[in-house]
């Protein structure tokens, strides 16, 4: 009888072991989100969101439009620069987008009998830029075009000994490029390249003498071109004023 009791005790002890193991297994599963000190872990299944990259805010272009290039200079200015112009209204160059590219030119031969003739040619060109997410700020783009136009003026075909100088008092920056071109007669060429905010202006003014006429006054041609550039900068500003402001501003005659 004593043997039977001892054997029964061992059987019951072995039968209890799987129950204990099972409970322990359940306890370990429930502790996956718990730290060693019993505190619950947080944020284990989520990741922090990256901060959005800060993008540069481009400055809005100062000028949204261009003046009519054939009307940007007063009639009196055309009479001074191009006496006896064939068409005082000028000849506009075709453009697919007059809001960003526009130009106009005038030419005339002032005949003075036996004293010979004076020929003048004047061209006015506009380049306007907007701010662009890929291409950059409007003023920066205009500055790049300004530098390009100065270099182009210095390398015109036939240009002899071009001289470049900064010119004060015209927009935000301006340069003059002067040179001679030797063809059948001596031709004196002047280019004024200026930038006002996001608009680039180029004035080309050439003079030549024929049939024994005296050579053009180089200093006067340069000063006339500078005055024309200043007037054109004013026209750009006027073209971008509100209608109420325009009605109060003097218009070129």
Coordinates of N, CA, C and O in Angstrom, one line a residue, residues 58-177:
X58 N 11.3 82.1 -54.5 CA 11.8 83.0 -55.6 C 11.1 84.3 -55.5 O 9.9 84.4 -55.3
X59 N 11.8 85.4 -55.7 CA 11.3 86.7 -55.7 C 10.4 87.0 -56.9 O 10.8 86.6 -58.0
X60 N 9.3 87.6 -56.8 CA 8.4 87.9 -57.9 C 9.1 88.9 -58.8 O 9.7 89.9 -58.3
X61 N 8.9 88.7 -60.1 CA 9.5 89.6 -61.1 C 8.9 91.0 -60.9 O 7.7 91.2 -60.7
X62 N 9.8 92.1 -61.0 CA 9.3 93.4 -60.8 C 8.5 93.9 -61.9 O 7.5 94.6 -61.7
X63 N 8.8 93.5 -63.1 CA 8.1 94.0 -64.3 C 7.5 92.8 -65.0 O 8.1 91.8 -65.4
X64 N 6.2 93.0 -65.2 CA 5.4 91.9 -65.8 C 5.1 92.0 -67.3 O 4.7 91.1 -68.0
X65 N 5.5 93.2 -67.9 CA 5.3 93.4 -69.3 C 6.3 94.3 -69.8 O 7.2 94.9 -69.1
X66 N 6.3 94.5 -71.2 CA 7.2 95.4 -71.8 C 6.5 96.5 -72.6 O 5.3 96.3 -73.0
X67 N 7.1 97.7 -72.7 CA 6.4 98.7 -73.5 C 6.6 98.4 -75.0 O 7.4 97.5 -75.4
X68 N 5.7 99.0 -75.8 CA 5.9 98.8 -77.3 C 7.2 99.4 -77.7 O 7.5 100.6 -77.4
X69 N 8.2 98.6 -78.2 CA 9.5 99.1 -78.5 C 9.5 100.3 -79.5 O 10.4 101.2 -79.4
X70 N 8.6 100.3 -80.4 CA 8.5 101.4 -81.4 C 7.9 102.7 -80.8 O 8.0 103.8 -81.4
X71 N 7.4 102.6 -79.5 CA 6.9 103.8 -78.9 C 7.6 104.1 -77.6 O 7.2 105.0 -76.8
X72 N 8.6 103.4 -77.3 CA 9.4 103.5 -76.0 C 10.2 104.8 -76.0 O 10.6 105.3 -75.0
X73 N 10.5 105.4 -77.2 CA 11.3 106.6 -77.3 C 10.3 107.7 -77.9 O 9.5 107.4 -78.8
X74 N 10.5 108.9 -77.4 CA 9.6 110.0 -77.9 C 10.0 110.3 -79.3 O 11.1 110.1 -79.8
X75 N 9.0 110.9 -80.0 CA 9.2 111.3 -81.4 C 10.4 112.3 -81.5 O 11.2 112.2 -82.5
X76 N 10.5 113.2 -80.5 CA 11.6 114.2 -80.6 C 13.0 113.5 -80.4 O 13.9 113.9 -81.1
X77 N 13.0 112.4 -79.7 CA 14.3 111.6 -79.6 C 14.7 111.0 -80.9 O 15.8 111.0 -81.3
X78 N 13.7 110.4 -81.6 CA 13.9 109.8 -82.9 C 14.4 110.9 -83.9 O 15.3 110.6 -84.7
X79 N 13.8 112.1 -83.8 CA 14.2 113.1 -84.7 C 15.7 113.5 -84.5 O 16.4 113.9 -85.4
X80 N 16.1 113.5 -83.2 CA 17.5 113.9 -82.9 C 18.5 112.8 -83.3 O 19.5 113.1 -83.9
X81 N 18.1 111.5 -83.0 CA 19.1 110.5 -83.3 C 19.1 110.0 -84.8 O 20.1 109.6 -85.3
X82 N 17.9 110.1 -85.4 CA 17.8 109.6 -86.8 C 17.1 110.7 -87.6 O 15.9 110.6 -88.0
X83 N 17.8 111.8 -88.0 CA 17.3 112.8 -88.8 C 16.8 112.2 -90.2 O 17.5 111.4 -90.7
X84 N 15.7 112.6 -90.7 CA 15.2 112.2 -91.9 C 14.9 110.6 -91.9 O 15.2 109.9 -92.9
X85 N 14.4 110.2 -90.8 CA 14.1 108.7 -90.7 C 13.1 108.3 -91.8 O 12.2 109.0 -92.0
X86 N 13.3 107.2 -92.4 CA 12.4 106.7 -93.4 C 11.0 106.5 -92.8 O 10.0 106.8 -93.5
X87 N 10.9 106.0 -91.6 CA 9.7 105.8 -91.0 C 9.9 106.1 -89.5 O 10.5 105.4 -88.7
X88 N 9.3 107.3 -89.1 CA 9.5 107.7 -87.7 C 8.8 106.7 -86.7 O 9.1 106.7 -85.5
X89 N 7.8 105.9 -87.2 CA 7.2 105.0 -86.4 C 8.0 103.7 -86.1 O 7.7 102.9 -85.3
X90 N 9.1 103.6 -86.9 CA 10.0 102.5 -86.7 C 9.5 101.2 -87.3 O 8.3 101.1 -87.8
X91 N 10.4 100.2 -87.4 CA 10.0 98.9 -87.9 C 10.2 97.8 -86.8 O 11.3 97.6 -86.4
X92 N 9.1 97.2 -86.4 CA 9.2 96.3 -85.3 C 9.7 94.9 -85.9 O 9.3 94.5 -87.0
X93 N 10.4 94.2 -85.1 CA 10.9 92.9 -85.4 C 9.8 91.9 -84.9 O 9.3 92.0 -83.8
X94 N 9.6 90.9 -85.7 CA 8.6 89.9 -85.3 C 9.0 89.1 -84.1 O 10.2 88.8 -84.0
X95 N 8.1 88.8 -83.3 CA 8.4 88.0 -82.0 C 7.2 87.1 -81.7 O 6.0 87.5 -81.9
X96 N 7.5 85.9 -81.2 CA 6.5 85.0 -80.8 C 5.9 85.3 -79.5 O 4.8 84.9 -79.1
X97 N 6.6 86.2 -78.7 CA 6.1 86.5 -77.4 C 6.6 88.0 -77.0 O 7.7 88.2 -76.5
X98 N 5.8 88.9 -77.4 CA 6.1 90.3 -77.2 C 6.2 90.7 -75.7 O 6.7 91.8 -75.4
X99 N 5.8 89.9 -74.8 CA 5.9 90.1 -73.4 C 7.3 89.9 -72.8 O 7.6 90.3 -71.7
X100 N 8.1 89.1 -73.6 CA 9.4 88.8 -73.2 C 10.5 89.2 -74.2 O 11.7 89.4 -73.8
X101 N 10.2 89.3 -75.4 CA 11.2 89.8 -76.5 C 10.5 90.7 -77.4 O 9.5 90.5 -78.0
X102 N 11.2 91.9 -77.6 CA 10.6 92.9 -78.5 C 11.7 93.8 -79.0 O 12.6 94.1 -78.2
X103 N 11.6 94.3 -80.2 CA 12.6 95.2 -80.7 C 12.0 96.1 -81.8 O 11.0 95.7 -82.5
X104 N 12.7 97.2 -82.1 CA 12.3 98.1 -83.2 C 13.5 98.8 -83.7 O 14.5 99.0 -82.9
X105 N 13.5 99.2 -84.9 CA 14.7 99.9 -85.5 C 14.2 101.1 -86.4 O 13.1 101.1 -87.0
X106 N 15.1 102.0 -86.6 CA 14.9 103.2 -87.4 C 16.2 103.4 -88.2 O 17.3 103.2 -87.7
X107 N 16.1 104.0 -89.4 CA 17.2 104.4 -90.2 C 16.9 105.5 -91.1 O 15.7 105.7 -91.5
X108 N 17.9 106.3 -91.4 CA 17.6 107.5 -92.3 C 18.9 108.1 -92.8 O 20.0 108.0 -92.2
X109 N 18.8 108.7 -94.0 CA 19.9 109.3 -94.7 C 19.7 110.8 -94.8 O 18.7 111.2 -95.5
X110 N 20.4 111.6 -94.1 CA 20.3 113.1 -94.1 C 21.2 113.7 -95.1 O 22.4 113.8 -94.9
X111 N 20.7 114.0 -96.3 CA 21.5 114.6 -97.4 C 21.6 116.1 -97.3 O 20.7 116.8 -97.0
X112 N 22.8 116.6 -97.5 CA 23.1 118.0 -97.4 C 23.9 118.5 -98.6 O 24.9 119.1 -98.6
X113 N 23.4 118.1 -99.8 CA 23.9 118.6 -101.1 C 25.4 118.3 -101.2 O 25.8 117.1 -101.0
X114 N 26.2 119.3 -101.6 CA 27.6 119.1 -101.8 C 28.4 118.8 -100.5 O 29.5 118.3 -100.6
X115 N 27.8 119.0 -99.4 CA 28.4 118.7 -98.1 C 28.4 117.2 -97.7 O 28.9 116.8 -96.7
X116 N 27.7 116.5 -98.6 CA 27.6 115.0 -98.3 C 26.4 114.7 -97.5 O 25.4 115.4 -97.3
X117 N 26.4 113.4 -97.0 CA 25.2 112.9 -96.3 C 25.6 112.2 -95.0 O 26.8 111.6 -94.9
X118 N 24.7 112.2 -94.1 CA 24.9 111.5 -92.8 C 23.9 110.4 -92.7 O 22.7 110.6 -92.8
X119 N 24.4 109.2 -92.4 CA 23.5 108.0 -92.3 C 23.5 107.7 -90.8 O 24.5 107.6 -90.1
X120 N 22.2 107.4 -90.3 CA 22.1 106.9 -88.9 C 21.2 105.7 -88.9 O 20.2 105.6 -89.6
X121 N 21.5 104.8 -88.0 CA 20.7 103.6 -87.7 C 20.6 103.3 -86.2 O 21.6 103.4 -85.5
X122 N 19.4 103.2 -85.8 CA 19.1 103.0 -84.4 C 18.2 101.7 -84.1 O 17.3 101.5 -84.9
X123 N 18.6 101.0 -83.2 CA 17.9 99.7 -82.8 C 17.7 99.7 -81.3 O 18.6 100.0 -80.6
X124 N 16.5 99.3 -80.9 CA 16.1 99.1 -79.5 C 15.6 97.7 -79.3 O 14.6 97.3 -80.0
X125 N 16.2 97.0 -78.3 CA 15.7 95.6 -78.0 C 15.4 95.5 -76.5 O 16.2 96.0 -75.7
X126 N 14.4 94.7 -76.2 CA 14.0 94.4 -74.9 C 14.1 92.9 -74.6 O 13.8 92.1 -75.5
X127 N 14.5 92.5 -73.4 CA 14.5 91.1 -73.0 C 14.0 91.1 -71.6 O 14.6 91.7 -70.7
X128 N 12.9 90.4 -71.3 CA 12.3 90.4 -70.0 C 12.2 88.9 -69.5 O 12.0 88.0 -70.2
X129 N 12.5 88.8 -68.2 CA 12.6 87.4 -67.5 C 11.6 87.3 -66.3 O 11.5 88.3 -65.6
X130 N 11.1 86.1 -66.1 CA 10.3 85.8 -65.0 C 11.1 84.9 -64.1 O 12.0 84.2 -64.5
X131 N 10.7 84.8 -62.8 CA 11.3 83.9 -61.9 C 10.8 82.5 -62.2 O 9.6 82.3 -62.6
X132 N 11.7 81.5 -62.2 CA 11.3 80.1 -62.6 C 12.0 79.1 -61.6 O 13.1 79.3 -61.3
X133 N 11.2 78.2 -61.2 CA 11.7 77.2 -60.2 C 12.9 76.5 -60.6 O 13.8 76.2 -59.8
X134 N 13.0 76.2 -61.9 CA 14.2 75.5 -62.4 C 15.3 76.5 -62.9 O 16.5 76.2 -62.6
X135 N 14.9 77.6 -63.5 CA 15.9 78.5 -64.1 C 16.4 79.5 -63.2 O 17.4 80.1 -63.4
X136 N 15.6 79.8 -62.1 CA 16.1 80.8 -61.1 C 15.4 82.1 -61.0 O 14.3 82.3 -61.7
X137 N 15.9 83.0 -60.2 CA 15.3 84.3 -60.0 C 15.3 85.2 -61.2 O 16.2 85.1 -62.0
X138 N 14.3 86.0 -61.4 CA 14.1 86.8 -62.6 C 15.2 87.8 -62.8 O 15.8 87.9 -63.9
X139 N 15.6 88.5 -61.7 CA 16.7 89.4 -61.8 C 18.0 88.8 -62.1 O 18.9 89.3 -62.9
X140 N 18.3 87.6 -61.5 CA 19.5 86.8 -61.8 C 19.6 86.4 -63.3 O 20.6 86.5 -63.9
X141 N 18.4 86.0 -63.8 CA 18.4 85.6 -65.2 C 18.6 86.8 -66.1 O 19.3 86.7 -67.2
X142 N 18.1 87.9 -65.7 CA 18.3 89.1 -66.5 C 19.7 89.6 -66.5 O 20.3 90.0 -67.5
X143 N 20.4 89.4 -65.3 CA 21.8 89.8 -65.2 C 22.7 88.9 -66.1 O 23.6 89.4 -66.7
X144 N 22.3 87.6 -66.2 CA 23.0 86.7 -67.1 C 22.9 87.2 -68.6 O 23.8 87.2 -69.4
X145 N 21.7 87.6 -69.0 CA 21.4 88.1 -70.3 C 22.2 89.4 -70.6 O 22.7 89.6 -71.6
X146 N 22.2 90.2 -69.5 CA 23.0 91.5 -69.6 C 24.4 91.2 -70.0 O 25.0 91.8 -70.9
X147 N 25.1 90.3 -69.3 CA 26.5 90.0 -69.5 C 26.6 89.4 -70.9 O 27.6 89.7 -71.6
X148 N 25.7 88.6 -71.3 CA 25.7 88.0 -72.7 C 25.7 89.1 -73.8 O 26.4 89.0 -74.8
X149 N 24.8 90.1 -73.6 CA 24.6 91.1 -74.6 C 25.8 92.0 -74.7 O 26.2 92.4 -75.8
X150 N 26.5 92.3 -73.5 CA 27.7 93.0 -73.6 C 28.8 92.3 -74.4 O 29.5 92.9 -75.2
X151 N 28.9 91.0 -74.1 CA 29.9 90.2 -74.9 C 29.6 90.1 -76.4 O 30.5 90.2 -77.2
X152 N 28.3 90.0 -76.7 CA 27.9 90.0 -78.1 C 28.2 91.3 -78.8 O 28.7 91.3 -79.9
X153 N 28.0 92.4 -78.1 CA 28.3 93.7 -78.7 C 29.8 93.9 -79.0 O 30.1 94.5 -80.0
X154 N 30.6 93.3 -78.1 CA 32.0 93.4 -78.3 C 32.6 92.6 -79.5 O 33.7 92.8 -80.0
X155 N 31.8 91.6 -79.9 CA 32.3 90.6 -80.9 C 31.5 90.7 -82.2 O 31.4 89.7 -82.9
X156 N 30.8 91.8 -82.4 CA 30.1 92.0 -83.6 C 31.0 91.9 -84.8 O 32.2 92.3 -84.8
X157 N 30.5 91.3 -85.9 CA 31.3 91.1 -87.1 C 31.9 92.5 -87.6 O 31.2 93.4 -87.8
X158 N 33.2 92.5 -87.8 CA 33.9 93.7 -88.3 C 34.3 94.7 -87.3 O 34.9 95.7 -87.6
X159 N 33.9 94.4 -86.0 CA 34.2 95.4 -84.9 C 35.8 95.5 -84.8 O 36.5 94.5 -84.7
X160 N 36.2 96.8 -84.8 CA 37.7 97.0 -84.6 C 37.9 97.7 -83.3 O 37.3 98.8 -83.0
X161 N 38.8 97.1 -82.5 CA 39.2 97.7 -81.2 C 38.0 98.1 -80.3 O 37.9 99.3 -80.0
X162 N 37.1 97.2 -80.0 CA 36.0 97.6 -79.2 C 36.4 98.0 -77.8 O 37.3 97.4 -77.2
X163 N 35.8 99.0 -77.2 CA 36.1 99.5 -75.9 C 34.8 99.5 -75.1 O 33.7 99.9 -75.5
X164 N 34.9 98.9 -73.9 CA 33.7 98.8 -73.0 C 34.0 99.6 -71.7 O 35.0 99.5 -71.1
X165 N 32.9 100.3 -71.3 CA 33.0 101.0 -70.0 C 31.6 101.0 -69.3 O 30.6 100.9 -69.9
X166 N 31.7 101.0 -68.0 CA 30.5 101.0 -67.2 C 29.9 102.4 -67.3 O 30.6 103.4 -67.4
X167 N 28.6 102.5 -67.3 CA 27.9 103.8 -67.4 C 26.9 103.9 -66.2 O 26.1 103.0 -65.9
X168 N 27.1 105.0 -65.5 CA 26.3 105.2 -64.3 C 25.0 105.9 -64.6 O 24.8 106.6 -65.6
X169 N 24.0 105.7 -63.7 CA 22.7 106.4 -63.9 C 21.7 105.8 -64.8 O 20.7 106.5 -65.1
X170 N 21.9 104.6 -65.2 CA 21.0 103.9 -66.1 C 20.6 102.6 -65.5 O 21.3 101.6 -65.4
X171 N 19.3 102.6 -64.9 CA 18.8 101.3 -64.3 C 19.7 100.8 -63.2 O 20.3 101.6 -62.5
X172 N 19.8 99.5 -63.1 CA 20.6 98.9 -62.0 C 22.1 98.7 -62.5 O 22.9 98.6 -61.6
X173 N 22.3 98.6 -63.8 CA 23.7 98.4 -64.3 C 23.6 98.7 -65.8 O 22.6 98.5 -66.4
X174 N 24.7 99.3 -66.3 CA 24.8 99.6 -67.7 C 26.2 99.7 -68.2 O 27.1 100.0 -67.4
X175 N 26.4 99.4 -69.4 CA 27.7 99.4 -70.0 C 27.6 100.0 -71.5 O 26.6 99.8 -72.1
X176 N 28.7 100.6 -71.9 CA 28.7 101.1 -73.3 C 29.8 100.3 -74.0 O 30.8 100.0 -73.4
X177 N 29.6 100.0 -75.3 CA 30.5 99.3 -76.1 C 30.6 100.1 -77.4 O 29.6 100.3 -78.1

